[in-house]
Tab-separated table of C-alpha atoms in Angstrom:
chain	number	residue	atom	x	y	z
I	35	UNK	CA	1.646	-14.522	14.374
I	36	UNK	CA	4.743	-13.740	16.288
I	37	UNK	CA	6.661	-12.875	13.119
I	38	UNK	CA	4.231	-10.542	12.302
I	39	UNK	CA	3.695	-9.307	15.202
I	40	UNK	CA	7.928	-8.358	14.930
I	41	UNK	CA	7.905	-6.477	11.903
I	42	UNK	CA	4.857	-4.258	13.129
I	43	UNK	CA	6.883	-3.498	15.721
I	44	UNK	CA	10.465	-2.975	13.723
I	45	UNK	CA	8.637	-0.781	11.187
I	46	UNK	CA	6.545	1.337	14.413
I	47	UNK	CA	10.255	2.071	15.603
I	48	UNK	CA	11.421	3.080	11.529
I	49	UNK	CA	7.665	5.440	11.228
I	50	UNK	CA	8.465	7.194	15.067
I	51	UNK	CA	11.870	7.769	13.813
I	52	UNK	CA	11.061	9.321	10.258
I	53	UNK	CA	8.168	10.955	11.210
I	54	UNK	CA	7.123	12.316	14.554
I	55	UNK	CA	11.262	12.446	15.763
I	56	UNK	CA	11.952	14.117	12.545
I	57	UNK	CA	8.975	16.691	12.761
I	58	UNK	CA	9.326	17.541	16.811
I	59	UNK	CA	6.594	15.451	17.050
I	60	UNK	CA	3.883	17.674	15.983
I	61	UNK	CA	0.017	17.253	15.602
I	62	UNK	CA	0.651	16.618	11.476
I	63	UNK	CA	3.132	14.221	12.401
I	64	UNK	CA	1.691	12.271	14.869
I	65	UNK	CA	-1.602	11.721	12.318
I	66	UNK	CA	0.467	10.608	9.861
I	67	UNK	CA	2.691	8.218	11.810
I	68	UNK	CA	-0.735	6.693	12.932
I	69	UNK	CA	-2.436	6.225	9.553
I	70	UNK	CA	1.231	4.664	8.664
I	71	UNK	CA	0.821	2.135	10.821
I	72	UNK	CA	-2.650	1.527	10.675
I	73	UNK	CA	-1.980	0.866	7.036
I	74	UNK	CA	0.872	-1.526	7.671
I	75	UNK	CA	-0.575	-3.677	10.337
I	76	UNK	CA	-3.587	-3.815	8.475
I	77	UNK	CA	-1.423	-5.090	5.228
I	78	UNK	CA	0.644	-7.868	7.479
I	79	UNK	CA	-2.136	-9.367	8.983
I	80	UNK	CA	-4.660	-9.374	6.128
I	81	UNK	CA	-1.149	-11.284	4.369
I	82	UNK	CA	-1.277	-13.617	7.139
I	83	UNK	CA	-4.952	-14.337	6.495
I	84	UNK	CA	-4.629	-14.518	2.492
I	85	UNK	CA	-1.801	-13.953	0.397
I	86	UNK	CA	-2.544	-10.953	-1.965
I	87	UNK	CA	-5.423	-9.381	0.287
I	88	UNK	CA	-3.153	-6.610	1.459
I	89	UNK	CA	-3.046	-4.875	-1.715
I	90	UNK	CA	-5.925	-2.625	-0.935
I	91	UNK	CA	-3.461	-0.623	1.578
I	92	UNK	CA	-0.817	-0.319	-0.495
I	93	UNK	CA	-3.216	1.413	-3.208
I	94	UNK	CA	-4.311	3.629	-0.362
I	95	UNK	CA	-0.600	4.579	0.181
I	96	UNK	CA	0.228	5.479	-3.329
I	97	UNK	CA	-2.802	7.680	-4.201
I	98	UNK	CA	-2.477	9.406	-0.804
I	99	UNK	CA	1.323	10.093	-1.111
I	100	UNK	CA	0.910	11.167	-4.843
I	101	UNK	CA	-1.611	13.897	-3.990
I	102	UNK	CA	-0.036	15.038	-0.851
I	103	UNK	CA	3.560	15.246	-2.574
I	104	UNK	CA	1.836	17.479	-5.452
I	105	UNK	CA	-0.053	19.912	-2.739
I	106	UNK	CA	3.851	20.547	-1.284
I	107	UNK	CA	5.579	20.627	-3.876
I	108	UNK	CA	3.122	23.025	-5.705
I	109	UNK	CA	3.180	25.134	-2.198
I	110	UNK	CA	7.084	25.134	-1.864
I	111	UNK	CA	6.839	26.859	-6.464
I	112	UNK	CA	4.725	29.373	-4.916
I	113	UNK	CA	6.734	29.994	-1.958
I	114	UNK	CA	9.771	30.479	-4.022
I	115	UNK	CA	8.634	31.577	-7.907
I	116	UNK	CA	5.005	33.055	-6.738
I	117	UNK	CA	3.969	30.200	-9.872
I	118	UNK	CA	4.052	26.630	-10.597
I	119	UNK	CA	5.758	27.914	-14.159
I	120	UNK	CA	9.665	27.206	-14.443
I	121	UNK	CA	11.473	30.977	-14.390
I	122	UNK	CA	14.481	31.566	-16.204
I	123	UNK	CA	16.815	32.343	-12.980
I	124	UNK	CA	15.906	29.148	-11.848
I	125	UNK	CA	16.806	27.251	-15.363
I	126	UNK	CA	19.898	28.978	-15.328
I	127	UNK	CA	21.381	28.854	-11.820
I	128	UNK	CA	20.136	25.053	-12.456
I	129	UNK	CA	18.144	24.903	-9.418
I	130	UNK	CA	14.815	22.952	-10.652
I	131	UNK	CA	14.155	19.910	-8.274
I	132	UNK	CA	16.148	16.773	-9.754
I	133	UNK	CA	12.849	13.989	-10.880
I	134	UNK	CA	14.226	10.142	-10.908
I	135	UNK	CA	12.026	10.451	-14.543
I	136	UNK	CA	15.093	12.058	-15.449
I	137	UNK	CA	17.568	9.799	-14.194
I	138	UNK	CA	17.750	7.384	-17.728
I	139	UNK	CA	17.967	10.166	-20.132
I	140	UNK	CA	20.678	11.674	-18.510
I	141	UNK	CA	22.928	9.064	-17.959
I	142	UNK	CA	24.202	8.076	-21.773
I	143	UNK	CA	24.595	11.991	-22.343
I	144	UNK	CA	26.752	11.913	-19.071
I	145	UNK	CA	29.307	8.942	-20.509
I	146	UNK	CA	29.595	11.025	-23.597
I	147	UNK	CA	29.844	14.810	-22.172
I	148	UNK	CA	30.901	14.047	-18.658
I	149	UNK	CA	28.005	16.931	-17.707
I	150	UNK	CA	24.535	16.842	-16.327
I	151	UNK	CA	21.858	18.374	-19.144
I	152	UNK	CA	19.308	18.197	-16.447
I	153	UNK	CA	19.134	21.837	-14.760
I	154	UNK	CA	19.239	20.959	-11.378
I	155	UNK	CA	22.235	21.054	-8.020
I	156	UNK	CA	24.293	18.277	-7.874
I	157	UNK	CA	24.073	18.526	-4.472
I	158	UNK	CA	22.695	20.403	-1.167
I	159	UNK	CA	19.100	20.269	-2.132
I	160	UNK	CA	16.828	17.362	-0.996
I	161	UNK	CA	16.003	16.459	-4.834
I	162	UNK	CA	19.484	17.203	-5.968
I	163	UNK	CA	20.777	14.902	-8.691
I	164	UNK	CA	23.271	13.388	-6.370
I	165	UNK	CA	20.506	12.038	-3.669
I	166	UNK	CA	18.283	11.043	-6.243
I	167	UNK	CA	20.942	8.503	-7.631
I	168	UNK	CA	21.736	7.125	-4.323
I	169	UNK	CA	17.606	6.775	-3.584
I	170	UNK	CA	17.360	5.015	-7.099
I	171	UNK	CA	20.683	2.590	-6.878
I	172	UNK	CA	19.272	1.805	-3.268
I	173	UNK	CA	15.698	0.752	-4.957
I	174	UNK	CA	17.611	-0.666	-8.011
I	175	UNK	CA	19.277	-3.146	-5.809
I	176	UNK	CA	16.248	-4.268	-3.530
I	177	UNK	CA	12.978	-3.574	-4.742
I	178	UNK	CA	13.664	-2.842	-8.253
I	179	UNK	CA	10.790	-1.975	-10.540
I	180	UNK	CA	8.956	-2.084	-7.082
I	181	UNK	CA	9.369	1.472	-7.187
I	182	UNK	CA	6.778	2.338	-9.470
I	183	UNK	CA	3.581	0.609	-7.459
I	184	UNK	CA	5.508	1.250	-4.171
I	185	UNK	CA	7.090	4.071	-4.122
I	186	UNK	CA	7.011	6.684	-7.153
I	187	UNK	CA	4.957	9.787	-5.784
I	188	UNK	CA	3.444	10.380	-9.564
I	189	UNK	CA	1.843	6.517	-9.829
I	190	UNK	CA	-0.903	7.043	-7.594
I	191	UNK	CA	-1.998	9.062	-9.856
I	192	UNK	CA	-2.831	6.025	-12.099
I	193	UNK	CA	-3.458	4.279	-9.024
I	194	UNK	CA	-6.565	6.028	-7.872
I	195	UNK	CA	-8.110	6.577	-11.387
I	196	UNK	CA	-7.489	2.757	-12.347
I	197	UNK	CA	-9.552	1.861	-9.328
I	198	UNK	CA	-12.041	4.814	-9.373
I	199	UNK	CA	-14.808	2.233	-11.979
I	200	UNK	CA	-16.110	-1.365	-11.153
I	201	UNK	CA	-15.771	-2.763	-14.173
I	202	UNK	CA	-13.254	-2.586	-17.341
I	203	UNK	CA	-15.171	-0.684	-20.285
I	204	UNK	CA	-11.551	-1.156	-22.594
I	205	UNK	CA	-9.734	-4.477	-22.362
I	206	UNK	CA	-6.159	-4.157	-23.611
I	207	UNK	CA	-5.296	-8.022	-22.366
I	208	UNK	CA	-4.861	-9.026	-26.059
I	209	UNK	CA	-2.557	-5.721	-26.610
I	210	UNK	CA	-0.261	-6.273	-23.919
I	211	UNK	CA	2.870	-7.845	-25.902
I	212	UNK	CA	2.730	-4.798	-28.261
I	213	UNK	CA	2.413	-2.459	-25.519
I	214	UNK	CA	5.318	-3.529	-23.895
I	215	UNK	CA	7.087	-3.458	-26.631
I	216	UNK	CA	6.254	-0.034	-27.831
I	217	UNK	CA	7.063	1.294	-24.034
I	218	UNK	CA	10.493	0.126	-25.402
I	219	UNK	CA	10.731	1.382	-28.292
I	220	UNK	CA	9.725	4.854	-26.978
I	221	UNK	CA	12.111	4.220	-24.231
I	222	UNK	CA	14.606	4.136	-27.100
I	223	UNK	CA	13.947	7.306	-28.871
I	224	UNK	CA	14.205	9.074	-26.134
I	225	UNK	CA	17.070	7.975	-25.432
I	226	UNK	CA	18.754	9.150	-28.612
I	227	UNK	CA	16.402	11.933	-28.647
I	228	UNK	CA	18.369	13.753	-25.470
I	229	UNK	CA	21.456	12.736	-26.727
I	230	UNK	CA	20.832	14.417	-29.687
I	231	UNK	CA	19.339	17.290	-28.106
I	232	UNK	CA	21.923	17.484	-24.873
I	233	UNK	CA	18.316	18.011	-23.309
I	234	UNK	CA	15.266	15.326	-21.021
I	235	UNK	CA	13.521	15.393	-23.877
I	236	UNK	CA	10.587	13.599	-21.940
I	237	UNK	CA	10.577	16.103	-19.387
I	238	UNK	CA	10.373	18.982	-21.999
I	239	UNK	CA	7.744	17.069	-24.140
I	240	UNK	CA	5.852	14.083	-22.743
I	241	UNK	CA	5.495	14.110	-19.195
I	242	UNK	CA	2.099	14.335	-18.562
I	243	UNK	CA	2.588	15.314	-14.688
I	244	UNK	CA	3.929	18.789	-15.933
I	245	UNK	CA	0.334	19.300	-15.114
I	246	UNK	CA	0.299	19.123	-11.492
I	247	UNK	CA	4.470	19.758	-10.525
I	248	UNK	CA	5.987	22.496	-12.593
I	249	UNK	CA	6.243	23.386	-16.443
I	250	UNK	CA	7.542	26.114	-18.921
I	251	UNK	CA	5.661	29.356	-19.328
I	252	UNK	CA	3.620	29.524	-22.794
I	253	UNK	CA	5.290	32.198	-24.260
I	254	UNK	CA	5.825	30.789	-27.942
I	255	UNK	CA	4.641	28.345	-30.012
I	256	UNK	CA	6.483	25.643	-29.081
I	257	UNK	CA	5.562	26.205	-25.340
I	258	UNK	CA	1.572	26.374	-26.297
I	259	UNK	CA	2.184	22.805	-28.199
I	260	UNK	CA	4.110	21.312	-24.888
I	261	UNK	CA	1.338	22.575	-22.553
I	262	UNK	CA	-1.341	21.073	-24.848
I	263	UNK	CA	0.518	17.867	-25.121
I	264	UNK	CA	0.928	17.661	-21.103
I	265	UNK	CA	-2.713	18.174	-20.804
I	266	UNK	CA	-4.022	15.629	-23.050
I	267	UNK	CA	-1.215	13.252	-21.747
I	268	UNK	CA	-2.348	13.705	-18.815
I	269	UNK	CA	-6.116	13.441	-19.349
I	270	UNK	CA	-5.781	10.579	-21.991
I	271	UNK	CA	-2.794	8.272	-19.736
I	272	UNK	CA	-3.381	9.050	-16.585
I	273	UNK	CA	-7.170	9.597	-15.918
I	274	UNK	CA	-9.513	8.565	-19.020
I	275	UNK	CA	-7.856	5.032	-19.986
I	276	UNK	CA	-7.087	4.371	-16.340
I	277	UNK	CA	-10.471	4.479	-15.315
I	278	UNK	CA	-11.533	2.698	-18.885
I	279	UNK	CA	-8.829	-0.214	-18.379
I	280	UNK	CA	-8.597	-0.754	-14.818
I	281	UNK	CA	-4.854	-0.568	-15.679
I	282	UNK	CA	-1.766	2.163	-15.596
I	283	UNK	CA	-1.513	2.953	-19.239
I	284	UNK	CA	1.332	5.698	-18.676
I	285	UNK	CA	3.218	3.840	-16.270
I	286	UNK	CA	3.464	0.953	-18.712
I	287	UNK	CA	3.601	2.598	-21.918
I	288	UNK	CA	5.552	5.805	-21.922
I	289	UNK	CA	7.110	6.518	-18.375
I	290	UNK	CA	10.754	6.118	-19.635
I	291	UNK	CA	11.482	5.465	-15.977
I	292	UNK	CA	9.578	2.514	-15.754
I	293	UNK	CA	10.847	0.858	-19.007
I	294	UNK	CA	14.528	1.520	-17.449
I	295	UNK	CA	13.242	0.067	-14.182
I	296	UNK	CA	12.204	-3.172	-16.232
I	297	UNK	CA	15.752	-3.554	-17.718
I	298	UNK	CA	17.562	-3.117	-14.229
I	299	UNK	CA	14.908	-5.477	-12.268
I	300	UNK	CA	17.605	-8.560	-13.113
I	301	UNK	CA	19.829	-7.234	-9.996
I	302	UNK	CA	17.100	-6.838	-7.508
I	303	UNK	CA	16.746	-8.913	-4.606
I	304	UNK	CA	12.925	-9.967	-4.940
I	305	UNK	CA	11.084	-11.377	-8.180
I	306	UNK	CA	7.815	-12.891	-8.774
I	307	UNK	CA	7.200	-16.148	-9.771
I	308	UNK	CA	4.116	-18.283	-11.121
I	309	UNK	CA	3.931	-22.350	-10.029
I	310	UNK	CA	3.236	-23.705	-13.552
I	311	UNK	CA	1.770	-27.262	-11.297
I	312	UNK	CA	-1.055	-25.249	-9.743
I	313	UNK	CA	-1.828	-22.852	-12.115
I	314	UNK	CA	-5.217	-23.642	-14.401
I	315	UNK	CA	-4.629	-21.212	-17.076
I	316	UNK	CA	-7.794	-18.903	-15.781
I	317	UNK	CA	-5.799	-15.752	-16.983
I	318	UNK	CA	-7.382	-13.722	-13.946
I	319	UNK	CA	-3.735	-12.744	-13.213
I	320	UNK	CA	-3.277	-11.730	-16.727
I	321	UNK	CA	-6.705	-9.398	-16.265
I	322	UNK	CA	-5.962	-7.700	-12.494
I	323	UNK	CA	-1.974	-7.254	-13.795
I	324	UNK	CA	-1.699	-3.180	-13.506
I	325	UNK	CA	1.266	-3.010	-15.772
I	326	UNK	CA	0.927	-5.597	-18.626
I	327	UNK	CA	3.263	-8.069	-17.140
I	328	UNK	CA	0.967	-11.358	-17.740
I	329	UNK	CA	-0.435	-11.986	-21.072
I	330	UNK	CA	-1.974	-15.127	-22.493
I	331	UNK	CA	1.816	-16.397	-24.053
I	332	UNK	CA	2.995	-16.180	-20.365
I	333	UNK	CA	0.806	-18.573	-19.375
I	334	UNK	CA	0.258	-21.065	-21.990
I	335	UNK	CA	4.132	-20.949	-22.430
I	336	UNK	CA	4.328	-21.873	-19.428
I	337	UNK	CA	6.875	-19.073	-18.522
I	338	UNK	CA	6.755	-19.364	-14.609
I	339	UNK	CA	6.904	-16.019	-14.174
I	340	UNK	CA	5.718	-12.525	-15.479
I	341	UNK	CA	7.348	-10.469	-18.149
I	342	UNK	CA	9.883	-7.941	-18.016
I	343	UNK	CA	7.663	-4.724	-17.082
I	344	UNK	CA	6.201	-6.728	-13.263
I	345	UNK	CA	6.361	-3.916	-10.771
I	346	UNK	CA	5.590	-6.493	-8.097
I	347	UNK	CA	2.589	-4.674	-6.928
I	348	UNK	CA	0.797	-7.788	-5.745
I	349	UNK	CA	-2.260	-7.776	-8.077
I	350	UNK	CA	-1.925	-11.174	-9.840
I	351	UNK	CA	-1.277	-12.544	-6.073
I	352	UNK	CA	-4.885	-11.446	-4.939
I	353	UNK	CA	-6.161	-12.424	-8.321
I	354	UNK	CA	-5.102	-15.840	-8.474
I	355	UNK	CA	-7.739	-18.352	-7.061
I	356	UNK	CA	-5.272	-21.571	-7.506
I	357	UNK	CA	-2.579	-19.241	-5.268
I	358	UNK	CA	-0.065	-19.968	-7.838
I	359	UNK	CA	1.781	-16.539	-7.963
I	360	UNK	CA	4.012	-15.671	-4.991
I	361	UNK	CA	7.327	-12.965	-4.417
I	362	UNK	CA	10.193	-15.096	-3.956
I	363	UNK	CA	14.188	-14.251	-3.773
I	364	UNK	CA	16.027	-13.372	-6.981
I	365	UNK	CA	18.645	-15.927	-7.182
I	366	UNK	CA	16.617	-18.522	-5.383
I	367	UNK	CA	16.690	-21.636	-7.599
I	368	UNK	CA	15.421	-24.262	-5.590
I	369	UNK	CA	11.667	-25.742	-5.958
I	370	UNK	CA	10.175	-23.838	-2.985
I	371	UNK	CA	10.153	-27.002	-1.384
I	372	UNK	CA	10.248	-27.186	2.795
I	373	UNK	CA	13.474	-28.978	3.872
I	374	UNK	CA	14.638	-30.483	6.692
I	375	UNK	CA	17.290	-27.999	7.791
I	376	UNK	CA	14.386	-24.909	7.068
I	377	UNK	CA	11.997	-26.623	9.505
I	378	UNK	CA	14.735	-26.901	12.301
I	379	UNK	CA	14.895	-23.204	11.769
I	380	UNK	CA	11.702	-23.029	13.170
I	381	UNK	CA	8.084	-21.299	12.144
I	382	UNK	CA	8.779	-17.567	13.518
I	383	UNK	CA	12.092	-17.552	11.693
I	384	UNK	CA	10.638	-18.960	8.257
I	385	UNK	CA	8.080	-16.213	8.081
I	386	UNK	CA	10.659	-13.617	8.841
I	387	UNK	CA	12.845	-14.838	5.960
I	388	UNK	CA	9.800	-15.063	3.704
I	389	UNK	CA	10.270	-12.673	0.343
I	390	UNK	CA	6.603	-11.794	0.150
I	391	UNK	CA	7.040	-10.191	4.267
I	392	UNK	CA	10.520	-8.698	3.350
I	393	UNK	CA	9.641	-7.944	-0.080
I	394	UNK	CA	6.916	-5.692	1.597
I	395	UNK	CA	9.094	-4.686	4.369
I	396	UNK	CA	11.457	-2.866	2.466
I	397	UNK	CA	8.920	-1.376	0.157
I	398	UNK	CA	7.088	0.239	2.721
I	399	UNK	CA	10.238	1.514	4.315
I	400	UNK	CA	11.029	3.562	1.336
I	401	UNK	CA	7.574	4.943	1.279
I	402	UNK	CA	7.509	5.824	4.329
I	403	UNK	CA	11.071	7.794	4.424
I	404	UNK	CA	10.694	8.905	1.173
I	405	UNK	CA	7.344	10.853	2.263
I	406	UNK	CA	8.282	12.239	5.450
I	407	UNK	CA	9.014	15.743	4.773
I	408	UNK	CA	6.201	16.028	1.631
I	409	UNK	CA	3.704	14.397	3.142
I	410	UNK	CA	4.048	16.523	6.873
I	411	UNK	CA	4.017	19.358	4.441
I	412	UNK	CA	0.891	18.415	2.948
I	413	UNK	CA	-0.945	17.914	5.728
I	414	UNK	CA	0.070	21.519	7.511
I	415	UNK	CA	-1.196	23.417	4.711
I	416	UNK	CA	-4.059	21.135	4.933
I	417	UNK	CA	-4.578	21.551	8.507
I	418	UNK	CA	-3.909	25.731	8.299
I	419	UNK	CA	-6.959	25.715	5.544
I	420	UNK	CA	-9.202	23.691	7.698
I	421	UNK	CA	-8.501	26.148	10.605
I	422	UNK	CA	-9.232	29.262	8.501
């Protein structure tokens, strides 16, 4: 209790700092700093009662951040362009907001032409390229692919529609080696495709959230073909076979992002592991897994953990009835086992050091800094309609 009760308090002092001292402590601020905390206590103790059980308020998070970062940023195109289409000043002065998307398709043109093909500053903007490199080596290093069930402001997206039905209508359990590996292999093309093309091919093409951020005007062909493309990518991946699957078909099948997330997950501090002893082969973990990560080779294998695309969302944890799936420390090797020296520690000092509170810790700490200024946005426009 008293370890929980210390990280409620250390993350109340990180939310007051971010979000009402940040914002002059208005009325928007204040709400939000509230419903911050309400959803973190809420998290830590229902933890404390049963592992996994907190998951419900980190879904809550993620839709709510997704949908208030798309009402600002939407507001702040119309503020500046009077449209949510992409102008041609603002392609060539190379001012578009930078999108961590982005981030692996520019980097191999980068080593070869030592120049950024995305169109956007390098720095003095609060998306420029610059800050959104630091933000993803930071999240590289700790969370890794936490980011994309913690902390990407597009996922909740897929969050809220994968949760919107009761009960899977489309089970894609027996898919989920070939869907992995065709994320890859898309991963790959693109790849060469914007090297080839000096260009984010994704962004230009595939991205189905063109549909509620910012896209090209349909002035040619080629622009009517894109916008069609980002609507049915975005009504097939993100809201039809989300609600269908239970499952976040674009996050683990075509976000290039995630599939570069996977590949730099190895140098994060916090993995995910499965106790081969206590688990009974029930495959629930395999069925509540979000991104594809458990299949049935990972667990008659025998594997002890889940495959390369586990965004650590916590899923499998609540699933599991034997508790057999837990976060632990990267480049933690020993058998989990209590020793001697641990217990001298003391209780209060174990639970701080546990991965599964830290692991959550840091994740929420990212959230919550990285939607101070959207999400305060969000809600003033929200607040200034409700007045009206």
């Amino acid at each position: 209790m008293t370890a929980s009760i210390i990280v409620c308090v250390l993350m109340t002092f990180l939310i007051l700092f971010f979000i009402p001292l940040m914002n002059s402590f208005s009325l928007t601020s204040v709400l939000y700093a509230l419903f911050l905390m309400f959803l973190f206590y809420r998290m830590t103790f229902a933890e404390r009662k049963e592992k996994g059980s907190g998951v419900i308020y980190r879904r809550i998070f993620q839709v709510v951040f997704a949908v208030g970062f798309c009402i600002a940023f939407i507001a702040d195109l119309y503020a500046e362009r009077g449209s949510m289409t992409i102008t041609d000043n603002a392609m060539s002065s190379s001012e578009l907001p930078f999108c961590h998307i982005a981030i692996p398709q520019i980097l191999v043109p980068f080593l070869i032409t030592k120049s950024i093909i995305f169109p956007a500053r390098i720095t003095g903007h609060y998306a420029a390229v610059s800050s959104m490199l630091v933000i993803w080596l930071i999240c590289t290093i700790t969370v890794g692919r936490g980011w994309c069930s913690w902390i990407c402001f597009y996922g909740g997206w897929e969050e809220g529609f994968s949760h919107l039905g009761k009960k899977r209508r489309l089970n894609l359990l027996p898919k989920n080696r070939e869907l992995r590996e065709f994320q890859f292999g898309f991963f790959a093309f693109i790849l060469l495709a914007s090297l080839c093309e000096l260009a984010c091919v994704y962004c230009e093409w595939f991205c189905p959230f063109k549909l509620v951020t910012e896209f090209s005007p349909i002035t040619s062909i080629p622009g009517l073909i894109a916008a069609v493309m980002f609507i049915g990518l975005f009504l097939g991946l993100v809201v039809v076979l989300p609600v269908l699957t239970r499952r976040r078909v674009q996050c683990s099948t075509l976000c290039p992002f995630g599939a570069f997330a996977s590949l730099t997950d190895g140098i994060s501090l916090f993995k995910m592991k499965i106790d081969t002893d206590k688990c009974k082969g029930c495959m629930k973990c395999a069925s509540a897994c979000s991104f594809g990560a458990i299949d049935i080779r990972t667990i008659q294998e025998k594997k002890g953990r889940p495959e390369l695309t586990c965004a650590k969302c916590g899923e499998c944890v609540k699933a599991c009835p034997e508790k057999a799936i837990s976060y632990a420390f990267r480049f933690d090797h020993s058998c989990g086992c209590q020793s001697a020296s641990a217990t001298k520690r003391g209780k209060v000092l174990q639970e701080l050091l546990d991965p599964a509170m830290l692991f959550r810790f840091a994740a929420f700490s990212f959230s919550v800094i990285m939607s101070s200024g959207f999400m305060i946005k969000a809600l003033n426009l929200l607040l200034g309609v409700l007045v009206k």
